XYZ file of C-alpha atoms in Angstrom:
719
model
C -101.634 26.772 -79.230
C -102.024 22.971 -79.481
C -100.641 20.795 -82.250
C -102.178 17.380 -83.054
C -99.553 14.757 -83.742
C -100.380 11.053 -84.077
C -103.735 11.550 -82.421
C -102.206 13.058 -79.232
C -102.304 16.692 -78.157
C -98.917 18.215 -77.338
C -98.318 21.683 -75.910
C -96.111 23.873 -78.065
C -92.611 24.118 -76.553
C -92.187 27.196 -74.367
C -90.542 30.135 -76.035
C -86.947 30.886 -75.206
C -86.291 34.201 -73.470
C -84.680 35.601 -76.615
C -87.946 35.048 -78.536
C -90.385 35.882 -75.753
C -91.401 39.407 -76.802
C -90.083 42.548 -78.489
C -88.220 43.689 -75.371
C -86.330 40.422 -74.931
C -85.575 40.195 -78.658
C -84.064 43.670 -78.533
C -81.957 42.986 -75.444
C -80.837 39.514 -76.574
C -79.323 41.081 -79.690
C -77.026 43.210 -77.527
C -74.946 40.332 -76.102
C -72.694 37.899 -77.933
C -71.244 35.205 -75.720
C -67.468 35.155 -75.908
C -64.490 34.650 -73.582
C -65.191 36.185 -70.201
C -68.869 36.901 -70.838
C -70.006 34.209 -68.393
C -67.933 35.988 -65.722
C -69.780 39.222 -66.491
C -73.130 37.399 -66.412
C -72.274 35.980 -62.985
C -71.512 39.477 -61.687
C -74.801 40.796 -63.118
C -76.704 37.943 -61.468
C -75.286 38.710 -58.021
C -75.710 42.464 -58.417
C -79.306 42.246 -59.638
C -80.274 39.833 -56.886
C -79.764 42.703 -54.419
C -81.606 45.451 -56.357
C -84.303 45.860 -59.023
C -83.342 43.688 -62.031
C -81.684 45.462 -64.965
C -81.877 45.085 -68.758
C -78.440 43.431 -68.587
C -79.902 40.551 -66.578
C -82.436 39.867 -69.344
C -79.790 40.176 -72.071
C -77.351 37.770 -70.408
C -80.044 35.281 -69.401
C -81.184 35.128 -73.039
C -77.615 34.740 -74.299
C -76.753 31.979 -71.823
C -79.981 30.102 -72.533
C -79.126 30.158 -76.254
C -75.522 29.051 -75.607
C -76.721 26.144 -73.485
C -79.197 25.068 -76.184
C -76.460 25.120 -78.842
C -74.066 23.313 -76.454
C -71.536 26.142 -76.765
C -71.567 26.467 -72.970
C -71.019 23.653 -70.494
C -74.163 23.027 -68.426
C -72.296 22.761 -65.092
C -71.556 26.478 -64.957
C -74.046 27.735 -67.513
C -77.068 26.344 -65.681
C -75.898 27.846 -62.382
C -75.515 31.342 -63.824
C -78.812 31.002 -65.708
C -80.492 29.890 -62.481
C -79.125 32.917 -60.572
C -80.214 35.310 -63.334
C -83.678 33.735 -63.430
C -83.967 34.083 -59.654
C -83.339 37.820 -59.992
C -85.753 38.205 -62.916
C -88.556 36.292 -61.178
C -89.279 39.430 -59.149
C -90.997 40.861 -62.266
C -94.279 39.634 -60.875
C -96.252 39.754 -57.670
C -96.964 42.650 -55.314
C -93.654 44.503 -55.825
C -93.525 44.312 -59.630
C -94.787 47.865 -60.071
C -91.856 49.286 -58.090
C -89.411 47.496 -60.391
C -91.199 48.691 -63.553
C -90.684 52.274 -62.420
C -86.906 51.932 -62.209
C -86.525 49.715 -65.290
C -87.509 52.101 -68.086
C -84.880 54.818 -67.413
C -82.163 52.144 -67.185
C -83.409 50.554 -70.415
C -83.274 53.912 -72.189
C -79.741 54.509 -70.918
C -78.648 51.042 -72.070
C -80.053 51.802 -75.523
C -78.322 55.228 -75.559
C -81.662 57.054 -75.613
C -81.315 60.507 -74.085
C -83.930 61.501 -71.460
C -85.341 64.178 -73.788
C -85.788 61.634 -76.573
C -87.355 58.893 -74.411
C -90.829 57.714 -75.353
C -93.453 55.912 -73.252
C -93.485 52.133 -73.517
C -97.065 51.199 -72.637
C -96.396 47.495 -73.252
C -93.517 47.400 -70.713
C -95.573 46.026 -67.816
C -96.818 43.136 -69.968
C -93.328 42.437 -71.342
C -91.752 42.348 -67.882
C -94.584 40.170 -66.551
C -93.779 37.673 -69.341
C -90.114 37.794 -68.339
C -91.159 37.050 -64.770
C -93.217 34.044 -65.903
C -90.261 32.725 -67.931
C -87.946 33.222 -64.969
C -90.232 31.405 -62.525
C -90.582 28.460 -64.915
C -86.809 28.360 -65.439
C -86.091 28.406 -61.702
C -88.581 25.602 -61.050
C -87.161 23.536 -63.926
C -83.561 23.861 -62.715
C -84.494 23.563 -59.015
C -85.971 20.120 -59.704
C -82.427 18.892 -60.428
C -81.033 20.203 -57.123
C -81.036 18.682 -53.621
C -84.513 19.044 -52.125
C -83.596 21.661 -49.493
C -81.772 23.900 -51.983
C -84.323 23.527 -54.756
C -87.308 24.054 -52.485
C -85.709 27.149 -50.929
C -85.412 28.612 -54.439
C -88.997 27.686 -55.282
C -90.190 29.263 -52.043
C -88.308 32.488 -52.780
C -89.829 32.708 -56.245
C -93.304 31.974 -54.888
C -92.902 34.788 -52.336
C -91.623 37.220 -54.977
C -94.650 36.487 -57.155
C -97.220 36.665 -54.373
C -97.998 32.923 -54.381
C -98.023 32.779 -50.597
C -99.978 29.531 -50.190
C -97.410 27.731 -52.358
C -94.510 29.158 -50.308
C -96.235 28.211 -47.052
C -96.806 24.637 -48.259
C -93.101 24.237 -49.092
C -92.102 25.606 -45.687
C -94.513 23.322 -43.827
C -93.148 20.329 -45.723
C -89.622 21.003 -44.452
C -90.614 21.902 -40.905
C -92.899 18.877 -40.507
C -90.398 16.592 -42.224
C -87.592 17.347 -39.774
C -86.410 14.330 -37.814
C -87.326 14.228 -34.103
C -84.677 16.036 -32.073
C -83.116 17.653 -35.143
C -82.439 21.371 -35.141
C -85.247 23.354 -36.745
C -84.076 25.426 -39.699
C -84.953 29.061 -38.852
C -85.002 29.965 -42.555
C -88.075 27.767 -43.059
C -89.689 29.262 -39.951
C -89.092 32.724 -41.417
C -90.457 31.713 -44.834
C -93.579 30.172 -43.315
C -94.187 33.180 -41.086
C -93.656 35.600 -43.983
C -95.951 33.619 -46.309
C -98.714 33.422 -43.704
C -98.430 37.122 -42.831
C -98.487 38.338 -46.436
C -101.244 35.846 -47.196
C -103.489 37.471 -44.608
C -103.059 34.970 -41.742
C -101.464 37.380 -39.267
C -102.216 35.566 -36.015
C -100.986 32.216 -37.338
C -97.778 33.854 -38.617
C -96.633 35.428 -35.344
C -94.973 32.411 -33.617
C -92.937 31.588 -36.733
C -91.855 35.191 -37.226
C -90.861 35.530 -33.568
C -88.820 32.312 -33.705
C -87.011 33.507 -36.851
C -86.244 36.926 -35.397
C -84.792 35.312 -32.293
C -82.126 33.504 -34.331
C -80.730 36.589 -36.072
C -78.988 36.453 -39.458
C -80.872 35.797 -42.691
C -83.943 34.341 -40.967
C -84.354 37.501 -38.896
C -83.997 39.625 -42.034
C -86.645 37.602 -43.942
C -89.078 38.060 -41.069
C -88.496 41.775 -40.571
C -88.724 42.561 -44.277
C -92.020 40.668 -44.452
C -93.410 42.729 -41.560
C -92.387 45.994 -43.240
C -93.836 44.937 -46.613
C -97.086 43.765 -45.028
C -97.526 47.020 -43.112
C -96.835 49.011 -46.276
C -99.262 47.065 -48.467
C -102.041 47.302 -45.879
C -101.405 51.038 -45.484
C -101.563 51.525 -49.270
C -105.047 49.979 -49.362
C -106.204 52.100 -46.414
C -104.725 55.259 -47.953
C -106.529 54.727 -51.273
C -109.913 54.519 -49.534
C -109.285 57.497 -47.242
C -107.829 59.712 -49.977
C -110.846 59.048 -52.188
C -113.121 60.304 -49.417
C -111.201 63.602 -49.169
C -111.367 64.068 -52.946
C -108.006 62.645 -54.068
C -108.624 59.672 -56.346
C -105.494 57.614 -56.868
C -104.996 56.938 -60.581
C -102.297 54.332 -61.267
C -99.742 55.538 -63.820
C -98.050 53.247 -66.289
C -94.473 53.802 -65.098
C -95.114 52.916 -61.498
C -98.673 51.744 -60.933
C -100.308 52.423 -57.616
C -97.043 51.867 -55.756
C -95.930 55.236 -57.087
C -99.335 56.874 -57.482
C -100.304 56.380 -53.813
C -97.138 58.009 -52.346
C -97.536 60.900 -54.808
C -101.173 61.326 -53.760
C -100.161 61.219 -50.079
C -97.638 64.028 -50.621
C -100.259 66.069 -52.462
C -102.653 65.473 -49.571
C -100.156 66.703 -46.959
C -99.253 69.751 -49.071
C -102.916 70.736 -49.456
C -104.839 72.715 -46.862
C -107.906 70.527 -47.086
C -110.596 70.811 -44.417
C -112.963 68.402 -46.147
C -114.111 65.249 -44.327
C -112.009 65.638 -41.144
C -112.466 61.992 -40.116
C -111.291 60.717 -43.506
C -108.405 63.216 -43.494
C -107.340 61.882 -40.097
C -107.489 58.305 -41.383
C -105.532 59.319 -44.509
C -102.877 60.924 -42.310
C -102.336 57.689 -40.395
C -102.178 55.497 -43.515
C -100.046 57.943 -45.523
C -97.490 58.226 -42.714
C -96.827 54.496 -43.038
C -96.799 54.672 -46.855
C -94.199 57.465 -46.893
C -92.184 56.484 -43.818
C -89.229 54.945 -45.676
C -89.253 57.468 -48.545
C -86.479 60.119 -48.588
C -87.356 63.313 -46.749
C -89.951 63.741 -44.002
C -90.906 67.384 -44.432
C -94.545 66.251 -44.517
C -94.423 64.676 -41.056
C -95.385 67.770 -39.049
C -98.512 68.163 -41.210
C -99.317 64.486 -40.665
C -99.150 65.028 -36.901
C -101.555 67.987 -37.186
C -104.114 65.927 -39.130
C -103.798 62.707 -37.104
C -106.801 61.595 -35.033
C -106.958 62.729 -31.423
C -106.058 60.326 -28.646
C -104.576 56.859 -29.068
C -105.685 56.567 -32.725
C -103.166 59.203 -33.812
C -100.595 58.857 -31.024
C -98.158 56.791 -33.128
C -98.037 59.482 -35.848
C -97.527 62.314 -33.353
C -94.904 60.320 -31.430
C -93.088 59.558 -34.694
C -93.073 63.266 -35.603
C -91.666 64.231 -32.208
C -89.037 61.466 -32.359
C -88.027 62.600 -35.846
C -87.461 66.090 -34.439
C -85.140 64.562 -31.846
C -83.068 62.029 -33.768
C -83.118 63.507 -37.296
C -82.606 67.168 -36.470
C -80.419 69.399 -38.602
C -77.416 70.500 -36.483
C -76.913 73.508 -38.804
C -80.524 74.736 -38.734
C -80.963 78.493 -38.278
C -83.685 77.870 -35.709
C -82.726 74.832 -33.600
C -85.607 72.629 -32.525
C -86.924 72.863 -28.980
C -85.691 69.440 -27.885
C -87.193 69.558 -24.406
C -90.641 70.301 -25.841
C -90.249 67.569 -28.478
C -89.246 65.055 -25.780
C -92.215 66.006 -23.596
C -94.594 65.575 -26.560
C -93.000 62.257 -27.490
C -93.237 60.805 -23.973
C -96.832 62.001 -23.588
C -97.866 60.298 -26.831
C -96.066 57.081 -25.861
C -98.287 56.849 -22.790
C -101.337 56.608 -25.063
C -99.961 53.652 -27.045
C -100.459 50.005 -26.182
C -96.896 48.628 -26.047
C -95.130 45.575 -24.688
C -93.139 46.501 -21.535
C -89.715 46.096 -23.168
C -90.784 48.091 -26.242
C -92.026 50.903 -23.998
C -88.708 50.937 -22.140
C -86.690 50.990 -25.369
C -88.817 53.689 -27.013
C -88.625 55.836 -23.866
C -84.830 55.550 -23.795
C -84.737 56.347 -27.501
C -86.357 59.698 -26.754
C -83.762 60.519 -24.075
C -80.972 59.518 -26.454
C -82.401 61.891 -29.070
C -81.917 64.882 -26.751
C -78.163 64.232 -26.525
C -75.962 66.563 -28.644
C -74.579 63.481 -30.418
C -76.870 60.428 -30.054
C -74.014 57.946 -30.685
C -72.163 59.467 -27.688
C -75.142 59.395 -25.333
C -74.774 57.946 -21.869
C -77.477 57.744 -19.176
C -77.167 60.479 -16.546
C -80.572 61.076 -14.957
C -82.070 58.714 -12.418
C -84.834 57.806 -14.886
C -82.370 56.949 -17.662
C -80.196 54.853 -15.338
C -83.258 52.981 -14.066
C -84.475 52.243 -17.604
C -81.060 50.891 -18.665
C -80.916 48.726 -15.539
C -84.421 47.424 -16.312
C -83.311 46.365 -19.817
C -80.231 44.625 -18.440
C -82.305 42.690 -15.907
C -85.416 41.814 -17.910
C -84.251 41.796 -21.554
C -80.489 41.129 -21.640
C -80.642 39.418 -25.051
C -83.069 41.716 -26.879
C -81.282 43.238 -29.895
C -82.691 46.802 -29.715
C -81.964 46.935 -25.998
C -78.441 45.587 -26.549
C -77.713 48.416 -28.992
C -78.888 51.086 -26.535
C -76.922 49.550 -23.656
C -73.792 49.361 -25.828
C -74.084 53.059 -26.699
C -74.536 53.843 -23.009
C -71.047 52.454 -22.146
C -69.306 53.025 -25.480
C -67.049 55.856 -24.264
C -65.638 53.694 -21.425
C -63.671 50.925 -23.170
C -63.235 48.839 -20.010
C -66.974 48.980 -19.283
C -67.755 48.266 -22.944
C -65.445 45.231 -22.947
C -67.096 43.807 -19.828
C -70.567 44.511 -21.224
C -69.840 42.753 -24.535
C -68.185 39.730 -22.904
C -71.149 39.372 -20.546
C -73.577 39.631 -23.482
C -71.849 36.809 -25.351
C -71.699 34.545 -22.296
C -75.389 35.128 -21.452
C -76.871 35.194 -24.947
C -74.864 32.700 -27.054
C -76.963 29.755 -25.871
C -80.020 31.648 -24.648
C -83.337 31.370 -26.507
C -83.496 34.284 -28.890
C -79.932 35.367 -28.166
C -78.305 34.664 -31.517
C -78.926 38.120 -32.999
C -77.339 39.864 -30.004
C -74.428 37.408 -29.986
C -73.607 38.080 -33.648
C -73.553 41.835 -32.994
C -71.542 41.409 -29.807
C -68.889 39.287 -31.539
C -68.199 42.080 -34.038
C -67.545 44.433 -31.129
C -65.455 41.782 -29.376
C -63.174 41.419 -32.390
C -62.684 45.177 -32.567
C -61.867 45.396 -28.853
C -59.540 42.381 -29.016
C -57.185 44.170 -31.415
C -57.297 47.604 -29.810
C -54.251 48.561 -27.771
C -54.389 48.202 -24.883
C -57.051 45.496 -25.041
C -59.567 45.557 -22.184
C -60.855 42.015 -22.751
C -60.383 39.386 -20.071
C -60.570 36.563 -22.640
C -57.747 37.038 -25.169
C -58.474 33.924 -27.273
C -61.713 34.538 -29.147
C -61.544 32.147 -32.100
C -62.823 29.044 -30.206
C -65.751 31.046 -28.818
C -66.662 32.376 -32.259
C -66.277 28.913 -33.786
C -68.720 27.480 -31.255
C -71.259 30.137 -32.206
C -70.721 29.570 -35.939
C -71.158 25.812 -35.611
C -74.503 26.405 -33.964
C -75.512 28.480 -37.031
C -73.673 26.638 -39.792
C -76.415 27.393 -42.331
C -76.139 31.160 -41.898
C -73.716 33.184 -44.029
C -73.440 35.962 -41.448
C -72.374 33.604 -38.650
C -69.827 31.867 -40.890
C -68.515 35.267 -41.997
C -68.018 36.376 -38.388
C -65.973 33.222 -37.776
C -63.931 33.978 -40.909
C -63.214 37.423 -39.417
C -61.858 35.821 -36.241
C -59.653 33.352 -38.176
C -58.335 36.090 -40.473
C -57.463 38.524 -37.672
C -55.692 35.819 -35.709
C -53.633 34.870 -38.775
C -52.750 38.488 -39.553
C -51.899 39.470 -35.976
C -48.595 37.604 -35.727
C -45.156 39.088 -36.299
C -44.881 37.047 -39.484
C -47.799 36.179 -41.795
C -49.465 32.866 -41.027
C -50.035 31.531 -44.546
C -52.014 28.494 -43.409
C -54.238 30.664 -41.233
C -54.861 33.147 -44.052
C -55.780 30.292 -46.411
C -58.157 28.893 -43.776
C -59.812 32.304 -43.383
C -60.148 32.687 -47.164
C -61.791 29.271 -47.399
C -64.171 30.259 -44.607
C -65.144 33.507 -46.366
C -65.768 31.568 -49.570
C -67.917 29.104 -47.618
C -69.950 32.026 -46.270
C -70.322 33.366 -49.823
C -71.574 29.956 -50.976
C -74.183 29.952 -48.167
C -75.297 33.530 -48.825
C -78.622 34.243 -50.469
C -80.175 37.601 -51.399
C -82.236 37.280 -48.229
C -78.996 38.048 -46.360
C -78.720 41.498 -47.931
C -76.225 43.272 -50.175
C -73.944 44.688 -47.407
C -73.115 41.203 -46.102
C -72.238 39.824 -49.549
C -70.174 42.904 -50.396
C -68.193 42.607 -47.156
C -67.528 38.902 -47.633
C -66.305 39.485 -51.206
C -64.139 42.428 -50.094
C -62.399 40.436 -47.373
C -61.942 37.375 -49.597
C -60.410 39.642 -52.261
C -57.871 41.069 -49.843
C -56.840 37.668 -48.456
C -56.434 36.293 -51.996
C -54.204 39.260 -52.776
C -52.215 38.782 -49.559
C -51.630 35.109 -50.375
C -50.515 35.961 -53.927
C -47.919 38.307 -52.425
C -46.689 35.599 -50.046
C -46.161 32.964 -52.755
C -42.640 32.676 -54.058
C -42.026 34.095 -57.537
C -40.726 30.650 -58.470
C -44.235 29.217 -58.041
C -45.858 31.524 -60.573
C -48.807 29.224 -61.315
C -49.915 29.188 -57.671
C -49.360 32.924 -57.341
C -51.429 33.545 -60.475
C -54.279 31.425 -59.128
C -54.509 33.677 -56.064
C -54.496 36.789 -58.253
C -57.300 35.231 -60.283
C -59.317 34.602 -57.104
C -58.677 38.183 -55.993
C -59.915 39.483 -59.363
C -63.135 37.466 -59.124
C -63.934 38.650 -55.614
C -63.107 42.275 -56.493
C -65.431 42.191 -59.498
C -68.339 40.970 -57.399
C -67.705 43.366 -54.498
C -67.479 46.364 -56.836
C -70.608 45.304 -58.724
C -72.680 45.392 -55.518
C -71.296 48.765 -54.388
C -67.942 50.422 -53.814
C -66.571 50.841 -50.309
C -63.239 52.370 -49.222
C -61.909 48.931 -48.254
C -62.531 47.384 -51.671
C -61.128 50.505 -53.360
C -57.904 50.042 -51.389
C -57.617 46.368 -52.371
C -58.446 47.178 -55.972
C -55.627 49.760 -56.081
C -53.207 47.209 -54.587
C -54.281 44.636 -57.196
C -53.710 47.116 -60.025
C -50.285 48.015 -58.625
C -49.277 44.364 -58.362
C -50.555 43.248 -61.740
C -49.975 46.483 -63.666
C -53.309 45.998 -65.418
C -54.809 49.465 -65.172
C -55.472 52.510 -63.037
C -58.116 52.363 -60.337
C -61.037 54.718 -60.945
C -63.133 55.262 -57.840
C -66.759 56.369 -57.686
C -66.332 57.384 -54.041
C -66.074 61.106 -53.310
C -63.182 60.748 -50.874
C -62.651 64.495 -50.168
C -66.249 64.862 -48.935
C -66.212 61.764 -46.730
C -65.684 62.145 -42.994
C -62.040 61.261 -42.214
C -61.891 57.656 -41.033
C -59.418 54.794 -41.159
C -61.336 53.317 -44.096
C -61.426 56.588 -46.069
C -57.763 57.262 -45.302
C -56.728 53.726 -46.341
C -58.382 54.084 -49.741
C -56.725 57.495 -50.230
C -53.340 56.065 -49.223
C -53.476 53.169 -51.683
C -54.667 55.460 -54.486
C -51.764 57.787 -53.611
C -49.357 54.842 -53.916
C -50.767 54.153 -57.354
C -50.493 57.818 -58.400
C -46.900 57.904 -57.135
C -46.012 54.803 -59.145
C -47.230 56.438 -62.370
C -45.393 59.686 -61.580
C -48.380 61.954 -60.930
C -47.151 64.433 -58.321
C -50.284 66.567 -58.082
C -52.681 63.668 -57.468
C -50.215 62.018 -55.074
C -50.049 65.163 -52.919
C -53.816 65.640 -52.793
C -54.436 62.001 -51.867
C -51.699 61.988 -49.212
C -53.352 65.033 -47.640
C -56.525 62.951 -47.248
C -54.623 59.869 -46.074
C -52.912 61.811 -43.258
C -56.131 63.323 -41.870
C -56.966 62.397 -38.293
C -59.817 59.847 -38.212
C -62.895 61.193 -36.454
C -63.951 59.130 -33.430
C -61.299 56.428 -33.984
C -58.689 57.321 -31.381
C -57.789 53.771 -30.322
C -54.703 52.171 -31.854
C -55.348 48.942 -33.782
C -52.669 46.255 -33.607
C -53.592 44.612 -36.936
C -52.955 47.184 -39.701
C -55.210 45.346 -42.173
C -58.236 45.746 -39.870
C -60.844 48.399 -40.693
C -63.920 48.700 -38.492
C -67.240 50.017 -39.778
C -69.984 50.779 -37.275
C -73.505 51.212 -38.614
C -75.726 52.994 -36.117
C -79.394 53.756 -36.673
C -81.767 55.055 -34.017
C -85.342 55.304 -35.225
C -88.767 53.685 -35.104
C -91.124 52.014 -37.535
C -94.657 53.349 -37.938
C -97.336 50.796 -38.722
C -100.367 53.083 -38.819
C -101.520 53.095 -35.167
C -98.498 51.212 -33.819
C -94.919 52.304 -33.177
C -91.989 49.865 -32.976
C -88.344 50.608 -32.141
C -85.887 50.275 -35.011
C -82.375 50.409 -33.596
C -79.203 49.029 -35.122
C -75.637 49.097 -33.888
C -73.633 46.727 -36.042
C -69.850 46.476 -36.059
C -68.486 45.028 -39.300
C -64.921 43.913 -39.936
C -63.310 44.817 -43.258
C -59.805 43.935 -44.432
C -57.591 46.026 -46.699
C -53.874 46.315 -47.531
C -51.754 48.153 -44.940
C -50.581 51.544 -46.167
C -48.407 54.183 -44.485
C -48.613 57.570 -46.224
C -45.181 58.483 -44.864
C -43.649 55.728 -46.997
C -45.118 56.982 -50.285
C -42.725 59.237 -52.219
C -44.070 62.270 -54.039
C -42.733 62.269 -57.626
C -41.042 65.287 -59.102
C -43.386 67.715 -60.813
C -43.526 67.112 -64.528
C -46.177 67.086 -67.237
C -48.022 63.813 -67.068
C -50.817 62.371 -69.173
C -53.360 60.995 -66.740
C -55.622 58.185 -67.895
C -59.205 59.288 -68.376
C -62.088 57.565 -66.644
C -63.115 56.072 -69.959
C -59.704 54.570 -70.562
C -59.180 53.206 -67.094
C -60.138 49.711 -66.129
C -63.436 49.546 -64.242
C -63.259 45.894 -63.203
C -60.167 43.885 -62.376
C -58.629 42.025 -65.266
C -57.195 38.635 -64.322
C -53.642 39.276 -65.542
C -50.332 38.802 -63.800
C -47.245 40.978 -63.571
C -45.896 39.237 -66.612
C -49.088 40.009 -68.517
C -50.066 36.373 -68.859
C -53.454 34.948 -68.087
C -53.239 32.928 -64.881
C -53.999 29.252 -64.888
C -57.738 28.736 -64.230
């Protein structure tokens, strides 16, 4: 609508989010900004940046926008939280919007207290969310214009990618890469963004050098590149599947709740469940495309049928190899009829021979098959002459390739002396080698674990300078900074007496990593950084003299903030332990955990959470709960037989041995990542079991779900 005023045409002012449409009006009415609500909005912004956006993000964005307009909220903080919320909401647009629509409606109904049986279709939802996405993109671009160019343009590029405006994202990336001063270090994030934009924009050949350069640096740039490859392969496969399924008589009809991004996978499952013999060539093509479409979906019961239908020869070799590999690495150890592993391996290796693969990929995929035959893949070690030769080939020709590093680490994992030498050699060879950053980051996590095992097998006892050198070479990457924070923290905690200055330095480093983090770095990294910062804040609060209550309260306040954010992303045993310690110290509530501790495999992390929850139950006089939790806390950790000299240290190893199917191509997908978590020390033998007596336990509804920033005295700490 245009309004004529004084002879000039002026565009009507854009609508605020609260007045945008019926959905936003409804959600905006659910939030009233009051004390502490900006803190909640900040938590929602971080949480929703790592998952499909929720109705809460819309509600808080509308409320903050209104508070800023009425000057009830200071722009310094208000604009930042609004910006972060808008960044999350901008994903309601572009190629992935349909996936988010599917998950949004059930959450909306739950937020409005509508029971599943009473829920009604909302045919206008897609249009309403698209309007929210448009508002969010405009808001991000408006606020980004006030930021430093690099920060603002990075945000604009992210929004452009989310919304499928790939030419715009590529132009922003080229501007920064071409504008770099001669001799200056090239920012791998911009290489990743340019490669991703070119790939998703259909310029595959032009994208490859930028994607390869980003993947060689590791960290967030590597993640941007790999996610773009997976998304591109999926979107291409969806188009191919639609055409092939139509030929065999299955027309894909988009449904309102999920669009074709749900309709195509559903049609693929129907296709594999059917016994169709119609149009064999089209059925073979549909099998190849549908395997890629469904590859990351839960459950692969359809995969054997896909292998049967796949084209003969090289055209279908990737699907058949993937099915055989799945039999090897994803087998059910409790199956009544165990799989014939030797036959599966023979099929897998035969199909690999038909595929066109780079030499190092062929070596890695071949070793992956041999690893799959082992009773426990994570305990595999090469024994045959062929396996030993393949491992030696990787060490000689690809010492700094990340998939190969993971396989070689597994091969020596049971021998701690050999593992220590292997990891030290990897860091020395790869830290400054082209493309070695990803391996170095993984190796440093293992180094830190080995450094604090007793007895340590490392020849280089002082690791912090080495890690610092690596972090300085990647000072724009949250993961690298976080690894350095781990080294500083463990050094400070390893002394006979706490090193307060060292703990404060580590906390500052974690908070620097948090400030550098973006959603491109992934939820697990942000959750770990927040968890460790929460524990160090708590440790410092405990070290401050009671006479300096203001300083002590400031550390408790920092701990509360980090705990809220860590718990909002997801709950881990380490953050549960720190949360219980916080509640014990501040007497502000009873920790309620969403983790099913009794059904978790016994580990140091699981046992630590159980121990701290037992301490809390003991303090409130609950004998029954104390006993049950102490039973868990005393369980022997599985596969963690080495003594750790720093009691606060918990080690989490994420191992994944698989492959990615991209229609007629197979790529290795192997991860072995060692992550350092920190949590309060806890000895179950020091926790007294109260006398049995009737006790009124707090219900889940009455217990605090997020830390309240209160002190032992019940006063609000000084901001």
